[in-house]
Amino acid sequence: MSLLTIQDLTVEFPTRRQLFTAVDHASLSVEPGEIHGLVGESGAGKSTIGAAVMGLLERPGRIASGQIKLGGDQISGIDAEAMRELRGKKISMIFQDPLTSLNPLFTVREQLVETIQTHLGGSEAEANKRARDLIDRVGIPDPDTRLDQYPHQFSGGMRQRVVIALALCTEPDVIIADEPTTALDVSVQAQILDLIKELAQERQVGVILITHDMGVIADTTDRVTVMYAGKVVESGTTAQVMGQPQHEYTRSLIAAVPRPTLKLHRFPQISYGGRETRFAVEDMARHWPKVNNDASKQLFEIRNLTKKFLQKRGLLPWDRTYFTAVDDVSFDIRAGEVFGVVGESGSGKSTVARMIAGLYPVDGGSITFDGQLVSDLGNRAVQDEYRKNIQMIFQDPYSSLNPRMRVDEIVAEPIRHHRLMAGSDIRRRVDELLDQVGLGSGAGLKYPHEFSGGQRQRISIARALATQPRFLICDEPTSALDVSIQAQILNILKDLQEHLGLTMLFISHDLPVVRQMCDRVAVMKQGQIVETQDTSDLFLRPKTEYAQELLRLMPKLDDLSTDGLGVEEE
Amino acid sequence: MFAYIVRRMFQSVIVLLVVGLVAFSMFRFVGDPIDNMLGQERTQADIDRLRTELGLDQPFVLQYAKFLKGAAQGNFGVSYRQGRPVSTILLERAPATLELAFVSGFLAITMGIALGVFTAIRRQGMAANVIMTVSLIGVSLPTFLIGILLIYIFSVELDLLPSFGRGETVMIGKWSTGFLTTSGLKALILPAITLGLYQMTLIMRLVRSEMLEVLRADYVRFARARGLSDRVINFRHALKNTLVPVITITGLQLGSIIAFAIITETVFQWPGVGLLFINAIQFVDIPVMAAYLMLISVMFVTINLVVDLLYYAIDPRLRVDARAT
């Protein structure tokens, strides 16, 4: 008999106007010691299944039909107090963001002991011992000291280990892990997934791993269930679903995953359930100023760039301590190329981008753009011209657009600021841009919240292109987006580079994406560049140990089906 | 930490000096104290003599400097109206105001937090909605009107509580307290409610909205997912996090309870420093006004500093030694 069985589960959210069915007759089962992947794009209903199992559906959501059974006993529809008994004791949950899922005002010990005593009772000494064992088990060094620290004193990966320890507190039978590694770096992600695998084996816990990341699914899970719009479209062993997907949606989803081993000219679009929005880059190219990209010419020369941040304030200068975010970084960007910067969080890659964009003053070194020194922010004339030529696309399409401004105002702002046009010309230009990025000119009258994440990123692109720049800085442009939307946005960026002759600085922690996008890559670690290579060379013959390690930890995706990729091997 | 306190103290002194300067520049517009001090039979020579004697013929900056010099030595001058040292008068009056402020502050904080938590947890409930609606009255009605209403209902119509004064007081050393007599306690009820009602509703609404925010946080969801009881989640995990931002506002509110006791004290003829200040304004009693204003600003600045230090005590993330490893 299965550990956890979900049969024909339907979850509905009644709203004022209509009934929204978040999960539609979904079934799956988990065996002891098995990791069951639940994959799909945002809005597919995978987290709702997790919440339904935990009995933590947000109001007014309700289970409309179907059953959830734990070891043969029905747990859907039981009363709240009985459900609370089960939570934590029989079923635990791991959340996505380890930074916010621990209470900041209590020590790790307090939170562990409290949970242990709630479910197992027992003396404080016993609970303390158990807490120490758990912290030790999840691989946190020096458990005695660490137990009495507060969550903010732990790094992201260590915090997720604490969260796992909390979830394991009372020997649950089932753990629901909702995107447990999405907020973590590649190397940390690999460690956490290994830990979950080990623990599932060791304790014969059934794990439902909810994720949108096909790499995580392929590397970690035993079985997988694919969801689309609330429905289960395909279910089976991981090898089978990933290797020979049967359903059309699964096939297009797998095809859209960037591969570290294959370089594709363009990403295949997810064709299921919707059409690609047109992006008229050729129209744009017609009015674009001709750029003469002499590939031998360096567009950017960056020399000995350094940035220090004040870490500890002090009354006296010698009391202050500084953190060197960027340490003596030098590189060149050739005209017309896409230059990638990869590294883990805190490696200083975004700081480099912000210094190039002139958002942070440089503390040392120089930036030269097209033969002109631009790192001196005091020189207004040079700065104005330079800033017109560089534009930036940010990671989070939700916070990088002002929610109180209409979309046409957002796109027009750079034009107005640089006084490139006046009056009705501006409106015509904005309408044209919005049309060209595939939103239609009517989009200008709406506000950012009326658009989806992918559409918002298109608005960001339209805004960045408004001044007809020569250089784009893309800071993790797709890491907040679903795989299918990511494919669209990356294709757009590729088109821009190809047709408009744009040069790009592409910052990402996602190695497969970098592989697809970049001509050359710099690998950053703790504020320094450890290696700069042509992309294909880096992936085939990494020179430094650190780059080798990063590549080793990257999900391999070798087992994924290569249907519909139009493979173009190197 | 030490550097932080030193810097804050330095800022505080500057704030105090500026407040004093502004106050002294305003006094000229309040009126001429000489008018009230000399009787009908005055001559121009009397007026000039007294003006020179009091130093009122000098520019206000010089008057201010003289005041500061005295204040630094603990001498706040002599009241024009009562002819006694200002410090003695303030000390006499202070217990009445402080007792009133303490009681109403205590009421405002305990009731405000309790009701705020209640309305946040039972957000959909009937009782919570009634409390929220009633609290609008507390926010929107001016203090003096609430005072008059309370007097009308409880003193005039029901004849339960006194409408003015402090009742009987007992002297403990130099401190006159109304806590020890029945009439003193009865006299305290209406003014305390009047003074604390606004603060209470404000704290309540603040606690409620913060708490609703905190209850949506991931760590509360995770606490629920671990099967902790609602009581532990609401009163241990959520409440402590709620209090972090609430402390600032509450601290400043306590300051204003003392500062704005003026209106309540006037309505109830409460013999505190607020009433003293009102009388001083009518008489253009510059030494009393100056001392009162400085006292209030010292209090605000101190409360502010204490609030900022409390932040450190409650929130471990702000402690300097704590760095992520």
mmCIF file of C-alpha atoms in Angstrom, chain B residues 50-255:
data_model
loop_
_atom_site.group_PDB
_atom_site.id
_atom_site.type_symbol
_atom_site.label_atom_id
_atom_site.label_comp_id
_atom_site.label_asym_id
_atom_site.label_seq_id
_atom_site.Cartn_x
_atom_site.Cartn_y
_atom_site.Cartn_z
ATOM 1 C CA LEU B 50 10.870 96.512 34.457
ATOM 2 C CA ARG B 51 11.684 95.708 30.842
ATOM 3 C CA THR B 52 15.363 96.362 31.416
ATOM 4 C CA GLU B 53 15.243 94.462 34.684
ATOM 5 C CA LEU B 54 13.792 91.382 33.031
ATOM 6 C CA GLY B 55 16.163 91.721 30.078
ATOM 7 C CA LEU B 56 13.235 91.923 27.649
ATOM 8 C CA ASP B 57 14.784 94.845 25.788
ATOM 9 C CA GLN B 58 17.514 92.582 24.477
ATOM 10 C CA PRO B 59 17.258 90.648 21.194
ATOM 11 C CA PHE B 60 15.761 87.179 21.612
ATOM 12 C CA VAL B 61 19.047 85.439 20.836
ATOM 13 C CA LEU B 62 20.622 87.085 23.872
ATOM 14 C CA GLN B 63 17.606 86.220 26.021
ATOM 15 C CA TYR B 64 17.956 82.643 24.869
ATOM 16 C CA ALA B 65 21.659 82.610 25.694
ATOM 17 C CA LYS B 66 20.866 83.902 29.180
ATOM 18 C CA PHE B 67 18.222 81.221 29.627
ATOM 19 C CA LEU B 68 20.633 78.497 28.487
ATOM 20 C CA LYS B 69 23.296 79.745 30.856
ATOM 21 C CA GLY B 70 20.843 79.548 33.753
ATOM 22 C CA ALA B 71 19.399 76.218 32.657
ATOM 23 C CA ALA B 72 22.860 74.667 32.510
ATOM 24 C CA GLN B 73 23.199 75.521 36.193
ATOM 25 C CA GLY B 74 19.729 74.186 37.012
ATOM 26 C CA ASN B 75 18.206 77.627 37.334
ATOM 27 C CA PHE B 76 15.161 78.172 35.102
ATOM 28 C CA GLY B 77 14.399 81.655 36.367
ATOM 29 C CA VAL B 78 11.487 83.089 38.321
ATOM 30 C CA SER B 79 7.887 83.009 37.180
ATOM 31 C CA TYR B 80 6.585 86.472 36.298
ATOM 32 C CA ARG B 81 3.136 85.595 37.533
ATOM 33 C CA GLN B 82 3.805 83.749 40.768
ATOM 34 C CA GLY B 83 7.157 85.271 41.651
ATOM 35 C CA ARG B 84 8.529 81.861 42.635
ATOM 36 C CA PRO B 85 11.331 79.825 41.001
ATOM 37 C CA VAL B 86 10.045 77.964 37.924
ATOM 38 C CA SER B 87 11.728 74.715 38.970
ATOM 39 C CA THR B 88 9.761 74.651 42.240
ATOM 40 C CA ILE B 89 6.479 75.272 40.438
ATOM 41 C CA LEU B 90 7.186 72.553 37.857
ATOM 42 C CA LEU B 91 8.107 70.060 40.562
ATOM 43 C CA GLU B 92 4.854 70.782 42.379
ATOM 44 C CA ARG B 93 2.786 70.292 39.284
ATOM 45 C CA ALA B 94 4.661 67.382 37.706
ATOM 46 C CA PRO B 95 3.257 64.519 39.856
ATOM 47 C CA ALA B 96 -0.322 65.262 38.756
ATOM 48 C CA THR B 97 0.583 65.127 35.069
ATOM 49 C CA LEU B 98 2.885 62.140 35.390
ATOM 50 C CA GLU B 99 0.312 60.087 37.301
ATOM 51 C CA LEU B 100 -2.351 60.931 34.743
ATOM 52 C CA ALA B 101 -0.010 60.147 31.847
ATOM 53 C CA PHE B 102 1.120 56.899 33.440
ATOM 54 C CA VAL B 103 -2.422 55.621 33.952
ATOM 55 C CA SER B 104 -3.645 56.599 30.507
ATOM 56 C CA GLY B 105 -0.463 55.346 28.838
ATOM 57 C CA PHE B 106 -0.804 52.030 30.619
ATOM 58 C CA LEU B 107 -4.449 51.775 29.581
ATOM 59 C CA ALA B 108 -3.638 52.714 26.001
ATOM 60 C CA ILE B 109 -0.850 50.157 25.629
ATOM 61 C CA THR B 110 -2.457 47.173 27.332
ATOM 62 C CA MET B 111 -5.906 47.703 25.872
ATOM 63 C CA GLY B 112 -4.514 48.748 22.501
ATOM 64 C CA ILE B 113 -2.338 45.654 22.115
ATOM 65 C CA ALA B 114 -4.994 43.281 23.467
ATOM 66 C CA LEU B 115 -7.721 44.641 21.210
ATOM 67 C CA GLY B 116 -5.349 44.853 18.246
ATOM 68 C CA VAL B 117 -4.366 41.203 18.584
ATOM 69 C CA PHE B 118 -7.984 40.201 19.091
ATOM 70 C CA THR B 119 -9.240 42.022 16.010
ATOM 71 C CA ALA B 120 -6.377 40.628 13.927
ATOM 72 C CA ILE B 121 -6.984 37.010 14.918
ATOM 73 C CA ARG B 122 -10.769 37.186 14.699
ATOM 74 C CA ARG B 123 -10.642 39.308 11.608
ATOM 75 C CA GLN B 124 -13.946 38.034 10.230
ATOM 76 C CA GLY B 125 -15.794 37.958 13.541
ATOM 77 C CA MET B 126 -18.717 40.131 14.549
ATOM 78 C CA ALA B 127 -17.006 41.433 17.714
ATOM 79 C CA ALA B 128 -13.878 42.470 15.828
ATOM 80 C CA ASN B 129 -15.914 44.416 13.315
ATOM 81 C CA VAL B 130 -17.832 46.196 16.074
ATOM 82 C CA ILE B 131 -14.572 47.125 17.819
ATOM 83 C CA MET B 132 -13.077 48.412 14.578
ATOM 84 C CA THR B 133 -16.118 50.581 13.904
ATOM 85 C CA VAL B 134 -16.218 51.965 17.436
ATOM 86 C CA SER B 135 -12.505 52.673 17.292
ATOM 87 C CA LEU B 136 -13.176 55.110 14.462
ATOM 88 C CA ILE B 137 -14.863 57.315 17.047
ATOM 89 C CA GLY B 138 -11.718 57.291 19.151
ATOM 90 C CA VAL B 139 -9.615 58.338 16.184
ATOM 91 C CA SER B 140 -11.936 60.967 14.799
ATOM 92 C CA LEU B 141 -13.446 62.748 17.814
ATOM 93 C CA PRO B 142 -11.299 65.543 19.267
ATOM 94 C CA THR B 143 -10.061 65.002 22.825
ATOM 95 C CA PHE B 144 -11.910 67.925 24.390
ATOM 96 C CA LEU B 145 -15.211 66.714 22.970
ATOM 97 C CA ILE B 146 -14.705 63.244 24.407
ATOM 98 C CA GLY B 147 -13.874 64.841 27.765
ATOM 99 C CA ILE B 148 -17.011 66.968 27.730
ATOM 100 C CA LEU B 149 -19.129 63.980 26.674
ATOM 101 C CA LEU B 150 -17.739 61.867 29.495
ATOM 102 C CA ILE B 151 -18.321 64.650 32.002
ATOM 103 C CA TYR B 152 -21.884 65.060 30.770
ATOM 104 C CA ILE B 153 -22.689 61.336 31.026
ATOM 105 C CA PHE B 154 -20.808 60.259 34.149
ATOM 106 C CA SER B 155 -20.787 63.448 36.208
ATOM 107 C CA VAL B 156 -23.839 65.422 35.204
ATOM 108 C CA GLU B 157 -26.394 62.728 34.313
ATOM 109 C CA LEU B 158 -25.246 59.717 36.355
ATOM 110 C CA ASP B 159 -23.389 61.660 39.060
ATOM 111 C CA LEU B 160 -20.877 58.814 39.514
ATOM 112 C CA LEU B 161 -17.525 60.515 39.054
ATOM 113 C CA PRO B 162 -16.162 63.986 39.741
ATOM 114 C CA SER B 163 -16.017 66.352 36.807
ATOM 115 C CA PHE B 164 -12.883 68.308 37.745
ATOM 116 C CA GLY B 165 -9.803 68.371 39.943
ATOM 117 C CA ARG B 166 -7.673 65.667 41.447
ATOM 118 C CA GLY B 167 -9.654 64.792 44.558
ATOM 119 C CA GLU B 168 -7.746 64.365 47.775
ATOM 120 C CA THR B 169 -4.025 63.842 47.533
ATOM 121 C CA VAL B 170 -1.470 62.427 49.933
ATOM 122 C CA MET B 171 2.077 63.749 50.128
ATOM 123 C CA ILE B 172 4.831 61.178 50.000
ATOM 124 C CA GLY B 173 7.975 63.200 50.467
ATOM 125 C CA LYS B 174 7.744 65.880 47.789
ATOM 126 C CA TRP B 175 5.426 63.801 45.607
ATOM 127 C CA SER B 176 1.704 64.396 45.899
ATOM 128 C CA THR B 177 -0.178 61.262 44.859
ATOM 129 C CA GLY B 178 -3.826 60.675 44.137
ATOM 130 C CA PHE B 179 -3.419 56.907 44.027
ATOM 131 C CA LEU B 180 -4.003 56.387 47.745
ATOM 132 C CA THR B 181 -7.405 57.971 48.285
ATOM 133 C CA THR B 182 -10.773 56.883 46.888
ATOM 134 C CA SER B 183 -11.625 60.345 45.665
ATOM 135 C CA GLY B 184 -8.200 60.614 44.048
ATOM 136 C CA LEU B 185 -8.677 57.374 42.139
ATOM 137 C CA LYS B 186 -12.218 58.301 41.139
ATOM 138 C CA ALA B 187 -11.033 61.652 39.864
ATOM 139 C CA LEU B 188 -8.411 59.910 37.749
ATOM 140 C CA ILE B 189 -10.805 57.728 35.735
ATOM 141 C CA LEU B 190 -12.404 60.210 33.341
ATOM 142 C CA PRO B 191 -9.274 62.212 32.480
ATOM 143 C CA ALA B 192 -7.259 59.019 31.975
ATOM 144 C CA ILE B 193 -9.821 57.629 29.543
ATOM 145 C CA THR B 194 -10.077 60.953 27.725
ATOM 146 C CA LEU B 195 -6.329 61.263 27.365
ATOM 147 C CA GLY B 196 -5.667 57.612 26.479
ATOM 148 C CA LEU B 197 -8.547 56.900 24.115
ATOM 149 C CA TYR B 198 -6.940 58.307 21.009
ATOM 150 C CA GLN B 199 -3.623 56.599 21.695
ATOM 151 C CA MET B 200 -5.391 53.351 22.443
ATOM 152 C CA THR B 201 -7.293 53.270 19.171
ATOM 153 C CA LEU B 202 -4.173 54.242 17.311
ATOM 154 C CA ILE B 203 -2.100 51.475 18.920
ATOM 155 C CA MET B 204 -4.914 49.029 18.352
ATOM 156 C CA ARG B 205 -5.191 49.794 14.652
ATOM 157 C CA LEU B 206 -1.436 49.675 14.270
ATOM 158 C CA VAL B 207 -1.106 46.345 16.072
ATOM 159 C CA ARG B 208 -3.939 44.945 14.004
ATOM 160 C CA SER B 209 -2.496 45.843 10.631
ATOM 161 C CA GLU B 210 1.027 44.749 11.597
ATOM 162 C CA MET B 211 -0.283 41.497 12.976
ATOM 163 C CA LEU B 212 -2.276 40.772 9.821
ATOM 164 C CA GLU B 213 0.898 41.335 7.862
ATOM 165 C CA VAL B 214 2.928 39.047 10.121
ATOM 166 C CA LEU B 215 0.294 36.310 10.042
ATOM 167 C CA ARG B 216 0.780 36.117 6.287
ATOM 168 C CA ALA B 217 4.553 35.722 6.598
ATOM 169 C CA ASP B 218 6.282 32.531 5.543
ATOM 170 C CA TYR B 219 7.551 31.722 9.016
ATOM 171 C CA VAL B 220 4.003 31.735 10.342
ATOM 172 C CA ARG B 221 2.946 29.414 7.533
ATOM 173 C CA PHE B 222 5.908 27.198 8.336
ATOM 174 C CA ALA B 223 5.009 27.249 12.028
ATOM 175 C CA ARG B 224 1.515 26.111 11.089
ATOM 176 C CA ALA B 225 2.954 23.422 8.835
ATOM 177 C CA ARG B 226 4.929 22.149 11.839
ATOM 178 C CA GLY B 227 1.645 21.685 13.659
ATOM 179 C CA LEU B 228 2.232 24.263 16.401
ATOM 180 C CA SER B 229 -0.920 25.303 18.192
ATOM 181 C CA ASP B 230 -2.708 28.494 17.255
ATOM 182 C CA ARG B 231 -1.992 29.943 20.687
ATOM 183 C CA VAL B 232 1.763 29.508 20.310
ATOM 184 C CA ILE B 233 1.715 30.854 16.754
ATOM 185 C CA ASN B 234 -0.384 33.899 17.570
ATOM 186 C CA PHE B 235 1.065 34.937 20.889
ATOM 187 C CA ARG B 236 4.660 33.785 20.618
ATOM 188 C CA HIS B 237 5.689 33.871 16.994
ATOM 189 C CA ALA B 238 3.408 36.513 15.583
ATOM 190 C CA LEU B 239 3.073 38.910 18.508
ATOM 191 C CA LYS B 240 6.781 39.378 19.061
ATOM 192 C CA ASN B 241 7.323 40.163 15.403
ATOM 193 C CA THR B 242 4.358 42.508 15.463
ATOM 194 C CA LEU B 243 5.804 44.520 18.313
ATOM 195 C CA VAL B 244 9.019 45.474 16.520
ATOM 196 C CA PRO B 245 7.494 48.219 14.358
ATOM 197 C CA VAL B 246 4.782 49.032 16.905
ATOM 198 C CA ILE B 247 7.368 50.119 19.457
ATOM 199 C CA THR B 248 8.417 53.253 17.563
ATOM 200 C CA ILE B 249 4.957 54.658 17.199
ATOM 201 C CA THR B 250 3.987 53.685 20.713
ATOM 202 C CA GLY B 251 7.074 55.351 22.145
ATOM 203 C CA LEU B 252 6.296 58.615 20.401
ATOM 204 C CA GLN B 253 2.671 58.335 21.469
ATOM 205 C CA LEU B 254 3.713 58.102 25.109
ATOM 206 C CA GLY B 255 5.614 61.322 24.644
#
